[in-house]
Short mmCIF file of C-alpha atoms and ligand atoms in Angstrom, two decimals:
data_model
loop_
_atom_site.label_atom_id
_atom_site.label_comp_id
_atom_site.label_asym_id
_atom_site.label_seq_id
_atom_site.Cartn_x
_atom_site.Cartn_y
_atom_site.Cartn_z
CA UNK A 1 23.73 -28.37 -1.79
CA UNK A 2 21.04 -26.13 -2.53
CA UNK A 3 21.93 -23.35 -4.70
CA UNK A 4 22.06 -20.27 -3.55
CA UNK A 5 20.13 -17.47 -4.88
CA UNK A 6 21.97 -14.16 -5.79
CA UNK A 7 20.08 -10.75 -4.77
CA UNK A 8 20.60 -7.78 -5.84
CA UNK A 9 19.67 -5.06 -3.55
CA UNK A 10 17.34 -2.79 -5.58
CA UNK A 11 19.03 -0.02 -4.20
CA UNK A 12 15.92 1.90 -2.50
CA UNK A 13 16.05 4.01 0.40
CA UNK A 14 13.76 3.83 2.82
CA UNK A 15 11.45 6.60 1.45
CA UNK A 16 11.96 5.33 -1.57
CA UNK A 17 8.57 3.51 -1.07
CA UNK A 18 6.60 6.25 -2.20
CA UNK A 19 3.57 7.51 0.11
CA UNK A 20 1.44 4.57 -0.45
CA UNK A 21 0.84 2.47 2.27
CA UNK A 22 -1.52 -0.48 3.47
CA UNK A 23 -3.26 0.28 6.75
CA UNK A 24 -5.84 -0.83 9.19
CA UNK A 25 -8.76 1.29 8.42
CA UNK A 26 -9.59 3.39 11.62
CA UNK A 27 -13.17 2.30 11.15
CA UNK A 28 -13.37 -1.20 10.86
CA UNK A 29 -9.97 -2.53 11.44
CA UNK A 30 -9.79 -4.21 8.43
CA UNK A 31 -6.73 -3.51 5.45
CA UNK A 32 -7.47 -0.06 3.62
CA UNK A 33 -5.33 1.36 0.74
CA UNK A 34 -3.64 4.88 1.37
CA UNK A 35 -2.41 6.22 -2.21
CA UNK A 36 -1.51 9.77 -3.13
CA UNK A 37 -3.10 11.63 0.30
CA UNK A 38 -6.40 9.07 0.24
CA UNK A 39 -7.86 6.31 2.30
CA UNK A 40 -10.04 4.30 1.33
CA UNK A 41 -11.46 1.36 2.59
CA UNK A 42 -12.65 -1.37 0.32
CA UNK A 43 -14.80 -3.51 3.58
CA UNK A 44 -16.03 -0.33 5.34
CA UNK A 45 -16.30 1.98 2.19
CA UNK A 46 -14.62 4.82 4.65
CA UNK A 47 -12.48 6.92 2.78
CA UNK A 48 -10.32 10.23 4.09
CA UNK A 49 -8.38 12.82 1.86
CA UNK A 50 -5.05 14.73 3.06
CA UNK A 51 -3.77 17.19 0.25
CA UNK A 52 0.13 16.95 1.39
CA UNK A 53 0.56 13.62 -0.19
CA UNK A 54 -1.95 14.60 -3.13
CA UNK A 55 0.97 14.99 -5.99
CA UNK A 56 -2.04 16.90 -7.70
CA UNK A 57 -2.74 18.97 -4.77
CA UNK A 58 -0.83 22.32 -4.51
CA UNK A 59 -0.17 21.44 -1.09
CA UNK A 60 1.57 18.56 -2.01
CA UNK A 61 4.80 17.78 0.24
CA UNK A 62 3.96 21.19 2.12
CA UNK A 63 7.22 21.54 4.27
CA UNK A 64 5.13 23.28 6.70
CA UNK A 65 3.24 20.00 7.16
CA UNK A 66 2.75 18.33 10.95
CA UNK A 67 0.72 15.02 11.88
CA UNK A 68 -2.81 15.80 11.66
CA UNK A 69 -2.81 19.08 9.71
CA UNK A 70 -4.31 18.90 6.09
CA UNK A 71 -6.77 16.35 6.71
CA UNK A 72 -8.09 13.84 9.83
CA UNK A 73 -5.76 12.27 11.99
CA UNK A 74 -6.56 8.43 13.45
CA UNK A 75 -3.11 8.35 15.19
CA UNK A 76 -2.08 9.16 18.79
CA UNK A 77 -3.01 12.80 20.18
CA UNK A 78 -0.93 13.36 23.28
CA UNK A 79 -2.39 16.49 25.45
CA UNK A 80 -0.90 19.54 27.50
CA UNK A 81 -2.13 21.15 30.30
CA UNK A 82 -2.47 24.80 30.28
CA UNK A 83 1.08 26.20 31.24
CA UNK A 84 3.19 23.53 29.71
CA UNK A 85 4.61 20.07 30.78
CA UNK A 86 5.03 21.65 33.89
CA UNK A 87 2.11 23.71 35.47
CA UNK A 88 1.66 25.10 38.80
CA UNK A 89 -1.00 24.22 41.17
CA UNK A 90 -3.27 27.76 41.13
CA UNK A 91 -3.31 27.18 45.31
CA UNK A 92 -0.04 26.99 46.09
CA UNK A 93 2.37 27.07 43.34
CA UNK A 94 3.35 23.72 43.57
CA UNK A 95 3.81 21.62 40.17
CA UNK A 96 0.90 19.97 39.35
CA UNK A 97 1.40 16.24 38.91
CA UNK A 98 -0.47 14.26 35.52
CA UNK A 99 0.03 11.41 34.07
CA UNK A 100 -2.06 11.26 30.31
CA UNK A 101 -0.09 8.37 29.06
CA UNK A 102 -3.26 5.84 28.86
CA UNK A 103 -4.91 8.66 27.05
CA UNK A 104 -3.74 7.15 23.43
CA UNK A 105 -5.90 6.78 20.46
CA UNK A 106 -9.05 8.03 22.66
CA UNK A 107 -11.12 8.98 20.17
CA UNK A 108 -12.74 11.51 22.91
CA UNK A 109 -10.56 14.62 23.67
CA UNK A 110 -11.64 16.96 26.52
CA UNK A 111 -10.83 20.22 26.58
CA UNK A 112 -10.75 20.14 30.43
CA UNK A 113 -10.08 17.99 33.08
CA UNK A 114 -10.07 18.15 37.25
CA UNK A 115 -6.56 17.62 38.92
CA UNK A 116 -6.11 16.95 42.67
CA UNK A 117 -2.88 19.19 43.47
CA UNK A 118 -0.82 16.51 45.80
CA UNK A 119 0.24 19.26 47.97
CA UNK A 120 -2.43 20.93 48.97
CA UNK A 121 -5.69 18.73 48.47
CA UNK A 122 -7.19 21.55 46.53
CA UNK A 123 -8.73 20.16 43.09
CA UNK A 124 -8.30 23.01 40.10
CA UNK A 125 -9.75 22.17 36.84
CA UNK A 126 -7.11 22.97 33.98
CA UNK A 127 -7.20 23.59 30.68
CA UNK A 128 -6.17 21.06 27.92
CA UNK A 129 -5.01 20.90 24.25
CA UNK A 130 -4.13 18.22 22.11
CA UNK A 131 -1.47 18.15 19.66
CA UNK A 132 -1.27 15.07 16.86
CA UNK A 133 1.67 13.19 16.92
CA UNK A 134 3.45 10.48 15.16
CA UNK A 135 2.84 7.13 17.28
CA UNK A 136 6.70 5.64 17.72
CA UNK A 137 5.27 2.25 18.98
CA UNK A 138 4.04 0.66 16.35
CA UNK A 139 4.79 1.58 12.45
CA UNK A 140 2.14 3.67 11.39
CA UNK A 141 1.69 5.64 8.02
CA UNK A 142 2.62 9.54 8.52
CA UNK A 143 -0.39 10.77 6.44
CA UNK A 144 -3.37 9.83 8.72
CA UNK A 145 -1.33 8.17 11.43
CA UNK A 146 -2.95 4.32 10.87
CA UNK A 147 -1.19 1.25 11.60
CA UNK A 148 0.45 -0.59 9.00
CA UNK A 149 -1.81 -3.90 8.35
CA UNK A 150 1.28 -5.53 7.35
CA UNK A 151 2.49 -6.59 10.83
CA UNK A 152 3.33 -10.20 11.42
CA UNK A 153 4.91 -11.04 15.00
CA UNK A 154 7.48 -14.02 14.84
CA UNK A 155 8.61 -15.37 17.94
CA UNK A 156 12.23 -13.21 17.31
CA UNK A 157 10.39 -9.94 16.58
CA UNK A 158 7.99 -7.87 14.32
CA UNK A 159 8.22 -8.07 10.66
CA UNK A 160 6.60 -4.98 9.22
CA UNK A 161 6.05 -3.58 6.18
CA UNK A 162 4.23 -0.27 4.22
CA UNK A 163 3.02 -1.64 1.34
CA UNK A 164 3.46 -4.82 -0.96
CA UNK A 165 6.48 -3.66 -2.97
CA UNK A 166 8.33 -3.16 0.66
CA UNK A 167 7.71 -6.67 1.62
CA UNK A 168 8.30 -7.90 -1.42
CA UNK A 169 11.96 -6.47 -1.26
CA UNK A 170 12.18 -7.34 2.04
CA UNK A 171 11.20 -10.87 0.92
CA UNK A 172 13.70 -11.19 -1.82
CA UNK A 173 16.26 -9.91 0.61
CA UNK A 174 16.18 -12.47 3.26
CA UNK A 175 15.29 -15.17 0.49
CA UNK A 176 18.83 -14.86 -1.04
CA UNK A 177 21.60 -16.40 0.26
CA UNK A 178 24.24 -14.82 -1.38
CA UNK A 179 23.91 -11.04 -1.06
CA UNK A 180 25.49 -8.87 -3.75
CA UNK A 181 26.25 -5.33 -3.52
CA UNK A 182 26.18 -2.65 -6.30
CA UNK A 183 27.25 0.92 -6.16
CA UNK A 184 24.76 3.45 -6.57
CA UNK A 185 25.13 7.12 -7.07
CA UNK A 186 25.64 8.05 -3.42
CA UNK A 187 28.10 5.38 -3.01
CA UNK A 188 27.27 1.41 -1.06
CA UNK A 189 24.18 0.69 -1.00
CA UNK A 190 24.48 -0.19 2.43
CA UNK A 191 22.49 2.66 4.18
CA UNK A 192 19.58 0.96 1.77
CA UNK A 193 16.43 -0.41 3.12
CA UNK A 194 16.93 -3.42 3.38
CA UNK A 195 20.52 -2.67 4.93
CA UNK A 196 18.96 -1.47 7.46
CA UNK A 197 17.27 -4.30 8.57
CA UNK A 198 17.69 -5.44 11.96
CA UNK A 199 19.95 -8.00 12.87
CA UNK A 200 17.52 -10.67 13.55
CA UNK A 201 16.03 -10.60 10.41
CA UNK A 202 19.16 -10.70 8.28
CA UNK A 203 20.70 -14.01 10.05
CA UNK A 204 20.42 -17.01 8.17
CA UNK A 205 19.15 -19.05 11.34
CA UNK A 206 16.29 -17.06 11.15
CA UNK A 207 15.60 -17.35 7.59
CA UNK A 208 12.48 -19.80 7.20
CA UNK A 209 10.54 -18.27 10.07
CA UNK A 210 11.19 -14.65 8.32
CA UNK A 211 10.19 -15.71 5.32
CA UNK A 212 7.03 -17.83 6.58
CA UNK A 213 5.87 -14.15 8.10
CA UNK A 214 6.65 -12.48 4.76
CA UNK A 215 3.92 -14.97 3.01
CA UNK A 216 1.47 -14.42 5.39
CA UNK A 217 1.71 -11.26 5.33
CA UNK A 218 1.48 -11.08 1.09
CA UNK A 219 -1.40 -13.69 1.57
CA UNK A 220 -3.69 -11.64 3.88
CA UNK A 221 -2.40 -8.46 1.04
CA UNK A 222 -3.42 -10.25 -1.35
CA UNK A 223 -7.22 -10.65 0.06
CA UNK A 224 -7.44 -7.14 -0.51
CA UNK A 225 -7.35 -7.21 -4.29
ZN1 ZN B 1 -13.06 -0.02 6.93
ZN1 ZN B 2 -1.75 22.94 45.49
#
């Protein structure tokens, strides 16, 4: 019997990774290093700078902060036509249909664009604006809005993580058989990180295949040094 190996949960919280992350570099695509509000790219050489995660920046943590604001966003801009979600065809009133949800990532962002009403035939050219927001499809860092480069797809799911010392907890996690519990200061540690977890990724059948994605993951990381 092989012996199990105890765990303990380090305790961390979700945020409790800090703001440094490991990205794909919105340049070349390959694994770039965001620490304290900066990018940088060690294949490309690109490198971008966002003050709210700068701890030496007096903007630092600004509450006022929203994707894209502070410094460049490489995440998803969704637009709105001129009059809200739901504008009116200038013709004959009648709500002008548009459908932007291809428009994703597109690094080019008109400022106008020609609509056909469906009504009335007439074609109006409306007004856009683009806001940034936080892409919800795939994990993506909140400072510039990259992907995370640690993303490993395993025939149950994605296994994703921020940065190294994330997977490396998530690692140790799902390595350990016998999971043991400590008390923090706000009470179980069960709202943890790792806690968290979904379900696939926590059951022992799963085990080897999670744990084969954690390595490659930490292997390709570990190119980056
Ligand atoms: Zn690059
Ligand atoms: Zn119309």
């Amino acid at each position: 019997m092989t012996e199990k190996i105890r765990h303990r949960e380090s305790g961390r919280d979700k945020g409790a990774y800090g703001t440094d992350y490991l990205v794909k570099c919105p340049k070349c695509g390959g694994g770039a290093q965001v620490r304290s509000g900066r990018l940088t790219c060690p294949a490309c050489a690109h490198t971008a700078y966002n003050p709210w995660a700068d701890p030496n920046s007096e903007h630092y943590g600004d509450a006022a902060y929203r994707p894209g604001q502070g410094g460049p966003w490489y995440g998803m801009f969704v637009p709105s036509l001129e009059g809200g979600w739901t504008p009116k065809c200038p013709s004959c009133a009648a709500p002008v249909d548009h459908d932007f949800s291809r428009r994703g990532y597109d690094a080019v962002r008109p400022t106008k664009t020609r609509i056909t009403c469906q009504k009335c035939g007439e074609v109006h050219v409306h007004a856009l604006s683009w806001e940034a927001i936080a892409a919800t499809a795939s994990p993506s860092d909140p400072i510039f809005g990259c992907t995370y480069f640690l993303i490993q797809e395993t025939r149950y799911g994605e296994i994703f993580a921020q940065n190294v010392e994330q997977l490396a907890d998530l690692r140790a996690f799902v390595a350990a058989g016998l999971r043991e519990r400590r008390e923090g200061e706000n009470g179980w540690m069960n709202a943890s990180y790792v806690s968290r977890l979904p379900r696939w990724i926590k059951s022992a059948k799963n085990r080897a295949a999670v744990l084969k994605a954690c390595d490659q993951l930490l292997a390709q990381a570990a190119h980056l040094r």
